[in-house]
């Protein structure tokens, strides 16, 4: 993707020309959008009026974070913030009215008016604090990151050498899935859940999501044989998620689009719209599959004959996403206080057997089908702890992004950076409908990858591309990243 900067180039005191241009937002258009949102809320959900000041603050902070954490596509804090803001707004308006629809995981209890308002406040507060913390962790704790434009170095030319590695790694992950789960279990089984240990399934699923993003990178290339092979691998990953009856099937077109754009593929709204619409259609399939007595790839494919995508399916899709609002609200404001010992077990990085997780996990559920939501488990601890947690979590995400940049701008190790983005995207999407322990495991996986990369010296060898004659990119960083200093 060619970087063109037509904005003025003010010189900093250190003589480096910053390449992040000013954020160009039409103020009249922004004001019109805000007024439209306010008028819509006033008509559809007048009870949200007490939360409107926080809503406006959240919008302002999101715009500030979009600039401070640029490029936004590499900012995991924005993944969380945008997802939480959307769920907070849409959930407040529609969640209770969808309580009887399919796709709710048997969560039929509605929130009281006070609980609904408190839940919306929790969502917007979490979104705002995550962004503020990420700005601190990403920008202010290491100012030298500002001296080059990372997005301009995410060009497909630097990824060409990675394509054989991506295709080999994706094939290896698929082989690991077949060996760990077993062909018979994938093709047909009596139980919806696999007999394989959940920890192994989680690792394989995370690896699969990272590989799907990486295969989107291959699709942005020009080699036809590579692209066809990548398409075949994507079909096999889709078959894996179909056999599980997993809602992650709906993420495949979105993740492929993300990898395609990261690799320098052409970005347009048609591509985004097609990915989102495809994801919406695919989300209806797992809800259809789960109704059958036999499970696995073969029974699910046979059941497609009876699949009908109608208004009821659309309602079930919407409810399947927005039910997280009620799950979080019930977890935070309806269920008993979670003991500190239980909370510490949820954040314990040790395996479940050693952390005694399986002894307490049943107590952290709305019902047999739906666990507590991670955002709600934090809110259950009280407002003071909630503010502390999400601010600290935002700082951690900012630091993760800063270190992950070193992997993304290095063509040799970019696949690790893409895997990290995939893991954090999954964590954001799961944050309302999965336990805090599930979320923390994903965060610990990211920390492990970053520490492993640092221990292997990848950060020390990761250098921004040297500026070419006539280039507007003038990188400053030549020092050791882990030590935060510049060489002299």
Coordinates of C-alpha atoms in Angstrom, one line a residue:
X1 CA 0.0 0.0 0.0
X2 CA 1.7 3.2 -1.1
X3 CA 1.8 5.9 1.5
X4 CA 1.2 9.4 0.2
X5 CA 1.4 12.3 2.6
X6 CA 0.2 15.7 1.3
X7 CA 0.0 17.3 4.7
X8 CA 2.5 19.9 5.9
X9 CA 5.6 18.4 7.5
X10 CA 6.4 20.3 10.7
X11 CA 9.9 19.6 12.1
X12 CA 10.3 18.3 15.6
X13 CA 13.0 19.5 17.9
X14 CA 15.0 16.3 17.2
X15 CA 15.0 17.0 13.5
X16 CA 12.7 14.1 12.6
X17 CA 9.8 14.7 10.3
X18 CA 6.7 13.1 11.8
X19 CA 4.6 11.3 9.2
X20 CA 1.3 11.0 11.0
X21 CA -0.7 13.7 9.4
X22 CA -3.5 15.5 11.3
X23 CA -6.7 13.7 11.8
X24 CA -9.0 15.0 9.1
X25 CA -12.6 14.9 10.3
X26 CA -15.3 17.1 8.8
X27 CA -16.7 18.8 12.0
X28 CA -20.1 19.4 10.4
X29 CA -20.4 15.8 9.4
X30 CA -19.3 14.6 12.9
X31 CA -21.8 17.0 14.6
X32 CA -24.6 15.7 12.3
X33 CA -23.8 12.1 13.2
X34 CA -23.7 12.8 16.9
X35 CA -27.0 14.7 16.7
X36 CA -28.6 11.9 14.7
X37 CA -27.5 9.4 17.4
X38 CA -28.9 11.6 20.2
X39 CA -32.2 12.0 18.4
X40 CA -32.5 8.3 17.7
X41 CA -31.7 7.5 21.3
X42 CA -34.2 10.1 22.6
X43 CA -36.9 8.4 20.6
X44 CA -36.0 4.7 21.0
X45 CA -34.5 4.6 24.5
X46 CA -35.1 7.8 26.5
X47 CA -33.9 6.0 29.6
X48 CA -30.3 6.3 28.5
X49 CA -30.3 10.1 29.1
X50 CA -28.2 9.8 32.3
X51 CA -25.5 8.0 30.4
X52 CA -25.3 10.5 27.5
X53 CA -22.4 12.5 29.0
X54 CA -20.3 9.3 29.2
X55 CA -21.5 8.4 25.6
X56 CA -20.2 11.8 24.3
X57 CA -16.9 11.4 26.2
X58 CA -16.5 7.9 24.8
X59 CA -17.0 9.1 21.2
X60 CA -14.4 11.9 21.8
X61 CA -11.9 9.4 23.3
X62 CA -12.4 7.0 20.4
X63 CA -11.6 9.7 17.9
X64 CA -8.5 10.6 19.9
X65 CA -7.4 7.0 20.2
X66 CA -7.9 6.4 16.5
X67 CA -5.2 9.1 15.9
X68 CA -2.9 8.3 18.8
X69 CA -2.9 4.5 18.2
X70 CA -2.6 4.8 14.4
X71 CA -2.7 2.7 12.4
X72 CA -6.0 1.6 13.9
X73 CA -6.0 -1.8 12.3
X74 CA -3.0 -2.7 14.5
X75 CA -4.5 -1.3 17.7
X76 CA -6.1 -4.1 19.8
X77 CA -7.4 -1.5 22.3
X78 CA -9.7 -0.2 19.5
X79 CA -10.9 -3.7 18.9
X80 CA -12.1 -3.9 22.4
X81 CA -13.4 -0.3 22.6
X82 CA -15.4 -0.3 19.4
X83 CA -16.9 -3.7 20.2
X84 CA -17.9 -2.6 23.7
X85 CA -19.3 0.8 22.6
X86 CA -21.4 -0.9 19.9
X87 CA -22.7 -3.5 22.3
X88 CA -23.4 -0.9 25.0
X89 CA -25.5 1.2 22.7
X90 CA -27.3 -1.5 20.7
X91 CA -27.7 -3.7 23.8
X92 CA -29.4 -0.9 25.8
X93 CA -31.9 -0.3 23.0
X94 CA -32.6 -3.9 21.8
X95 CA -31.3 -6.6 24.2
X96 CA -34.3 -6.9 26.5
X97 CA -36.8 -6.9 23.6
X98 CA -34.9 -9.9 22.1
X99 CA -35.0 -12.0 25.3
X100 CA -37.4 -14.6 23.8
X101 CA -35.6 -15.0 20.5
X102 CA -33.4 -17.9 19.5
X103 CA -29.7 -17.7 19.9
X104 CA -29.7 -16.5 23.5
X105 CA -28.1 -19.5 25.1
X106 CA -31.2 -20.0 27.3
X107 CA -30.6 -16.5 28.8
X108 CA -34.2 -15.4 28.9
X109 CA -34.1 -13.2 32.0
X110 CA -34.5 -9.5 31.3
X111 CA -32.7 -6.7 33.1
X112 CA -34.5 -4.1 35.2
X113 CA -34.4 -0.5 34.1
X114 CA -31.7 0.3 36.7
X115 CA -29.7 -2.7 35.7
X116 CA -30.0 -1.8 32.0
X117 CA -28.7 1.7 32.6
X118 CA -25.8 0.4 34.9
X119 CA -24.9 -2.1 32.3
X120 CA -24.7 0.5 29.5
X121 CA -22.6 2.7 31.8
X122 CA -20.3 -0.3 32.4
X123 CA -19.8 -0.8 28.7
X124 CA -19.0 2.8 27.9
X125 CA -16.8 3.2 30.9
X126 CA -14.8 0.1 30.0
X127 CA -14.4 1.3 26.4
X128 CA -13.3 4.8 27.4
X129 CA -10.8 3.7 30.0
X130 CA -9.3 1.0 27.7
X131 CA -8.6 3.7 25.1
X132 CA -7.2 6.2 27.6
X133 CA -4.9 3.5 29.1
X134 CA -3.8 2.3 25.7
X135 CA -2.8 5.9 24.7
X136 CA -0.6 6.1 27.8
X137 CA 0.9 2.6 27.2
X138 CA 1.5 3.2 23.5
X139 CA 2.4 6.8 23.1
X140 CA 3.7 8.3 26.3
X141 CA 5.7 5.5 27.7
X142 CA 7.9 5.4 24.6
X143 CA 7.7 8.6 22.5
X144 CA 10.1 7.4 19.9
X145 CA 7.5 5.2 18.3
X146 CA 6.1 8.4 16.8
X147 CA 9.0 8.9 14.5
X148 CA 7.9 6.6 11.7
X149 CA 4.7 5.5 10.1
X150 CA 4.3 1.7 10.7
X151 CA 1.4 1.3 8.3
X152 CA 3.5 2.5 5.4
X153 CA 5.8 -0.4 5.9
X154 CA 3.1 -3.0 5.8
X155 CA 3.6 -3.6 2.1
X156 CA 3.0 -6.8 0.3
X157 CA 6.5 -6.7 -1.2
X158 CA 7.9 -7.5 2.2
X159 CA 5.5 -10.4 2.7
X160 CA 6.3 -12.3 -0.5
X161 CA 9.1 -14.3 1.2
X162 CA 6.6 -15.3 3.9
X163 CA 4.1 -17.0 1.6
X164 CA 5.7 -20.5 1.6
X165 CA 6.0 -20.3 5.4
X166 CA 2.3 -19.2 5.8
X167 CA 1.1 -22.0 3.6
X168 CA 3.3 -24.6 5.4
X169 CA 2.2 -23.3 8.8
X170 CA -1.5 -23.4 7.9
X171 CA -1.1 -27.0 6.6
X172 CA 0.7 -27.9 9.8
X173 CA -2.1 -26.5 12.0
X174 CA -4.7 -28.4 10.0
X175 CA -2.7 -31.6 10.5
X176 CA -2.5 -30.9 14.2
X177 CA -6.3 -30.5 14.3
X178 CA -6.9 -33.9 12.6
X179 CA -4.3 -35.6 14.9
X180 CA -5.6 -34.0 18.1
X181 CA -9.3 -34.4 17.5
X182 CA -9.4 -37.4 15.2
X183 CA -11.1 -37.7 11.8
X184 CA -14.1 -39.8 13.2
X185 CA -14.8 -37.2 15.9
X186 CA -14.7 -34.4 13.4
X187 CA -17.0 -36.1 10.9
X188 CA -19.7 -37.4 13.2
X189 CA -20.3 -37.7 16.9
X190 CA -23.2 -37.9 19.4
X191 CA -22.3 -35.0 21.6
X192 CA -22.1 -31.4 20.5
X193 CA -18.9 -31.0 22.5
X194 CA -15.7 -32.7 21.5
X195 CA -14.1 -35.3 23.7
X196 CA -10.7 -33.6 23.4
X197 CA -9.5 -31.5 26.3
X198 CA -10.8 -27.9 26.1
X199 CA -7.3 -26.5 26.4
X200 CA -6.1 -28.2 23.3
X201 CA -9.2 -27.1 21.4
X202 CA -8.5 -23.5 22.5
X203 CA -4.9 -23.6 21.3
X204 CA -5.9 -25.1 17.9
X205 CA -8.7 -22.6 17.5
X206 CA -6.4 -19.6 18.2
X207 CA -3.8 -21.0 15.8
X208 CA -6.5 -21.4 13.2
X209 CA -7.7 -17.8 13.5
X210 CA -4.2 -16.6 13.1
X211 CA -3.6 -18.7 10.1
X212 CA -6.9 -17.4 8.5
X213 CA -5.6 -13.8 8.8
X214 CA -2.2 -15.0 7.3
X215 CA -4.0 -16.7 4.4
X216 CA -5.8 -13.4 3.7
X217 CA -2.3 -12.0 3.2
X218 CA -1.6 -14.7 0.6
X219 CA -4.8 -13.8 -1.2
X220 CA -3.5 -10.3 -1.7
X221 CA -0.6 -11.7 -3.8
X222 CA -0.3 -12.2 -7.5
X223 CA 0.8 -15.8 -7.7
X224 CA -2.3 -17.7 -8.8
X225 CA -1.2 -21.1 -7.5
X226 CA -0.5 -19.7 -4.1
X227 CA -3.9 -18.0 -4.0
X228 CA -5.7 -21.2 -5.0
X229 CA -3.9 -23.2 -2.4
X230 CA -4.7 -20.6 0.3
X231 CA -8.4 -20.7 -0.8
X232 CA -8.3 -24.5 -0.4
X233 CA -6.9 -24.2 3.1
X234 CA -9.5 -21.6 4.0
X235 CA -12.2 -24.1 3.0
X236 CA -10.6 -26.7 5.3
X237 CA -10.5 -24.3 8.2
X238 CA -14.2 -23.5 7.5
X239 CA -14.9 -27.2 7.5
X240 CA -13.3 -27.5 11.0
X241 CA -15.4 -24.7 12.4
X242 CA -18.5 -26.2 10.8
X243 CA -17.8 -29.6 12.4
X244 CA -17.6 -27.8 15.8
X245 CA -20.8 -25.9 15.2
X246 CA -18.7 -22.9 16.3
X247 CA -19.8 -19.2 15.8
X248 CA -16.2 -18.5 14.9
X249 CA -17.2 -19.6 11.4
X250 CA -18.7 -16.2 11.0
X251 CA -15.4 -14.5 11.6
X252 CA -13.6 -16.1 8.6
X253 CA -14.6 -13.5 6.0
X254 CA -13.8 -10.7 8.4
X255 CA -10.4 -12.1 9.3
X256 CA -9.5 -12.8 5.7
X257 CA -10.4 -9.2 4.8
X258 CA -8.1 -8.0 7.7
X259 CA -5.2 -10.0 6.4
X260 CA -5.9 -8.9 2.8
X261 CA -5.9 -5.2 3.9
X262 CA -2.8 -5.6 6.1
X263 CA -0.9 -7.0 3.1
X264 CA -1.6 -4.0 1.0
X265 CA -4.7 -5.2 -0.7
X266 CA -7.2 -2.6 -2.0
X267 CA -9.5 -1.3 0.7
X268 CA -13.1 -0.3 -0.3
X269 CA -16.5 -0.3 1.3
X270 CA -17.7 -3.1 -1.0
X271 CA -15.1 -5.4 0.4
X272 CA -16.0 -4.5 4.0
X273 CA -19.8 -4.8 3.3
X274 CA -19.3 -8.2 1.6
X275 CA -17.3 -9.5 4.6
X276 CA -19.8 -8.3 7.2
X277 CA -22.8 -9.6 5.2
X278 CA -21.1 -13.0 4.7
X279 CA -20.3 -13.1 8.4
X280 CA -23.9 -12.5 9.3
X281 CA -25.0 -15.3 7.0
X282 CA -22.5 -17.7 8.4
X283 CA -23.4 -16.8 12.0
X284 CA -26.9 -18.3 11.3
X285 CA -25.4 -21.7 10.4
X286 CA -24.0 -22.7 13.9
X287 CA -27.4 -21.8 15.5
X288 CA -29.1 -24.1 12.9
X289 CA -26.6 -26.9 13.4
X290 CA -26.9 -27.0 17.2
X291 CA -30.6 -28.0 17.0
X292 CA -29.8 -31.5 15.7
X293 CA -29.3 -34.7 17.6
X294 CA -26.1 -35.8 15.8
X295 CA -23.2 -33.5 15.4
X296 CA -20.1 -33.2 13.2
X297 CA -19.2 -32.2 9.7
X298 CA -21.3 -34.8 7.8
X299 CA -24.6 -34.3 9.8
X300 CA -24.3 -30.6 9.7
X301 CA -23.7 -30.5 5.9
X302 CA -26.7 -32.8 5.4
X303 CA -28.9 -30.5 7.5
X304 CA -28.2 -27.6 5.1
X305 CA -31.1 -28.9 3.1
X306 CA -33.5 -27.7 5.8
X307 CA -31.7 -24.4 6.4
X308 CA -33.7 -21.3 5.7
X309 CA -32.3 -17.8 6.1
X310 CA -35.4 -15.7 7.0
X311 CA -36.4 -13.0 9.4
X312 CA -36.3 -15.3 12.3
X313 CA -32.7 -16.2 11.5
X314 CA -31.8 -12.5 11.3
X315 CA -33.4 -12.0 14.7
X316 CA -31.5 -14.9 16.1
X317 CA -28.2 -13.6 14.7
X318 CA -28.8 -10.2 16.3
X319 CA -29.8 -11.7 19.6
X320 CA -26.7 -14.0 19.5
X321 CA -24.5 -10.9 19.5
X322 CA -26.6 -8.6 21.8
X323 CA -27.3 -11.3 24.4
X324 CA -23.8 -10.5 25.7
X325 CA -25.3 -7.2 27.1
X326 CA -27.7 -9.1 29.3
X327 CA -25.1 -11.7 30.3
X328 CA -22.8 -8.9 31.4
X329 CA -25.6 -7.1 33.2
X330 CA -26.8 -10.2 35.0
X331 CA -23.2 -11.1 36.0
X332 CA -22.3 -7.7 37.3
X333 CA -25.6 -6.5 38.9
X334 CA -27.9 -9.5 39.5
X335 CA -25.7 -12.3 40.7
X336 CA -24.0 -12.5 44.1
X337 CA -20.6 -11.0 44.7
X338 CA -17.8 -13.2 43.3
X339 CA -15.4 -14.1 46.2
X340 CA -11.8 -12.9 45.9
X341 CA -10.5 -16.4 45.9
X342 CA -12.7 -17.2 42.9
X343 CA -11.6 -14.1 41.1
X344 CA -7.9 -14.9 41.7
X345 CA -8.5 -18.3 40.3
X346 CA -9.9 -16.7 37.2
X347 CA -6.8 -14.7 36.6
X348 CA -4.4 -17.4 37.6
X349 CA -2.1 -18.3 34.6
X350 CA -1.6 -21.9 35.8
X351 CA -3.5 -24.7 34.0
X352 CA -7.0 -25.4 35.1
X353 CA -6.1 -28.5 37.0
X354 CA -3.5 -26.7 39.1
X355 CA -5.5 -23.6 39.6
X356 CA -8.6 -25.5 40.8
X357 CA -10.6 -23.9 38.1
X358 CA -12.8 -26.9 37.4
X359 CA -13.9 -26.9 41.1
X360 CA -15.4 -23.4 40.8
X361 CA -16.2 -23.0 37.1
X362 CA -19.9 -24.2 37.5
X363 CA -20.5 -21.3 40.0
X364 CA -19.5 -18.8 37.3
X365 CA -22.4 -19.5 34.9
X366 CA -25.8 -17.9 34.2
X367 CA -27.0 -21.4 33.3
X368 CA -25.7 -24.7 32.0
X369 CA -25.3 -23.2 28.5
X370 CA -24.0 -19.7 29.2
X371 CA -21.1 -18.7 31.4
X372 CA -20.6 -15.4 33.1
X373 CA -19.3 -12.6 30.9
X374 CA -15.7 -11.4 31.5
X375 CA -16.8 -7.7 31.5
X376 CA -19.5 -8.5 34.0
X377 CA -17.1 -10.4 36.3
X378 CA -15.0 -7.2 36.5
X379 CA -18.1 -5.1 37.1
X380 CA -19.2 -7.5 39.8
X381 CA -16.2 -6.3 41.9
X382 CA -17.6 -2.7 42.2
X383 CA -17.1 0.6 40.3
X384 CA -13.7 1.5 41.9
X385 CA -12.1 -1.8 41.0
X386 CA -13.7 -1.6 37.5
X387 CA -12.0 1.8 36.8
X388 CA -8.7 0.5 38.0
X389 CA -8.9 -2.8 36.0
X390 CA -9.9 -1.3 32.7
X391 CA -7.4 1.5 32.9
X392 CA -4.6 -1.0 33.7
X393 CA -5.9 -3.3 30.9
X394 CA -5.8 -0.5 28.4
X395 CA -2.2 0.4 29.4
X396 CA -1.3 -3.3 28.9
X397 CA -2.9 -3.3 25.4
X398 CA -1.0 -0.2 24.5
X399 CA 2.3 -1.8 25.5
X400 CA 1.4 -4.9 23.6
X401 CA 0.7 -2.9 20.5
X402 CA 4.0 -1.1 20.8
X403 CA 6.0 -4.3 21.0
X404 CA 3.9 -6.0 18.4
X405 CA 4.7 -3.3 15.9
X406 CA 8.3 -4.5 15.9
X407 CA 7.0 -7.8 14.6
X408 CA 4.6 -6.4 12.1
X409 CA 7.2 -4.2 10.4
X410 CA 9.6 -7.0 10.0
X411 CA 8.8 -9.2 7.0
X412 CA 10.5 -12.3 8.6
X413 CA 8.4 -12.3 11.8
X414 CA 5.2 -10.6 10.7
X415 CA 3.3 -13.8 10.9
X416 CA 3.8 -13.8 14.7
X417 CA 2.4 -10.2 14.8
X418 CA -0.6 -11.3 12.7
X419 CA -1.2 -14.2 15.1
X420 CA -1.2 -11.8 18.1
X421 CA -3.7 -9.5 16.4
X422 CA -5.9 -12.5 15.7
X423 CA -5.8 -13.6 19.3
X424 CA -6.6 -10.2 20.7
X425 CA -9.5 -9.8 18.2
X426 CA -10.9 -13.1 19.5
X427 CA -10.5 -11.8 23.0
X428 CA -12.5 -8.7 22.2
X429 CA -15.3 -10.5 20.6
X430 CA -15.5 -13.1 23.5
X431 CA -15.4 -10.5 26.3
X432 CA -19.1 -10.3 26.8
X433 CA -20.1 -14.0 26.6
X434 CA -17.1 -16.0 28.0
X435 CA -15.6 -16.2 31.5
X436 CA -12.8 -13.9 32.6
X437 CA -10.5 -16.9 32.8
X438 CA -11.1 -17.6 29.1
X439 CA -10.1 -14.0 28.3
X440 CA -7.1 -14.1 30.5
X441 CA -5.8 -17.2 28.9
X442 CA -5.8 -15.4 25.5
X443 CA -4.0 -12.5 27.1
X444 CA -1.4 -14.8 28.6
X445 CA -0.8 -16.4 25.2
X446 CA -0.1 -13.0 23.7
X447 CA 2.3 -12.2 26.5
X448 CA 4.1 -15.5 26.0
X449 CA 4.5 -14.8 22.3
X450 CA 5.9 -11.3 22.9
X451 CA 8.2 -12.5 25.6
X452 CA 9.4 -15.4 23.5
X453 CA 10.0 -13.1 20.6
X454 CA 12.0 -10.8 22.8
X455 CA 14.0 -13.6 24.3
X456 CA 14.9 -14.7 20.8
X457 CA 16.1 -11.2 20.0
X458 CA 13.5 -10.5 17.4
X459 CA 12.9 -7.0 18.7
X460 CA 16.6 -6.2 18.6
X461 CA 16.8 -7.2 15.0
X462 CA 13.6 -5.6 13.9
X463 CA 14.4 -2.2 12.4
X464 CA 12.1 0.2 10.6
X465 CA 12.9 0.3 6.8
X466 CA 15.7 2.7 5.9
X467 CA 14.5 5.8 4.1
X468 CA 15.1 6.0 0.4
X469 CA 16.1 9.1 -1.5
X470 CA 13.0 11.3 -1.9
X471 CA 11.0 9.2 0.6
X472 CA 8.8 11.0 3.1
X473 CA 9.5 8.3 5.7
X474 CA 12.5 9.1 7.9
X475 CA 12.8 6.5 10.6
X476 CA 14.6 7.5 13.7
X477 CA 14.7 4.3 15.7
X478 CA 17.9 2.4 15.5
X479 CA 18.4 1.6 19.2
X480 CA 17.3 -1.3 21.2
X481 CA 13.6 -1.5 21.6
X482 CA 13.4 -3.6 24.7
X483 CA 15.6 -1.0 26.6
X484 CA 13.6 1.9 25.2
X485 CA 16.6 3.9 24.3
X486 CA 18.2 5.2 21.2
X487 CA 21.7 4.3 20.1
X488 CA 24.3 7.0 20.0

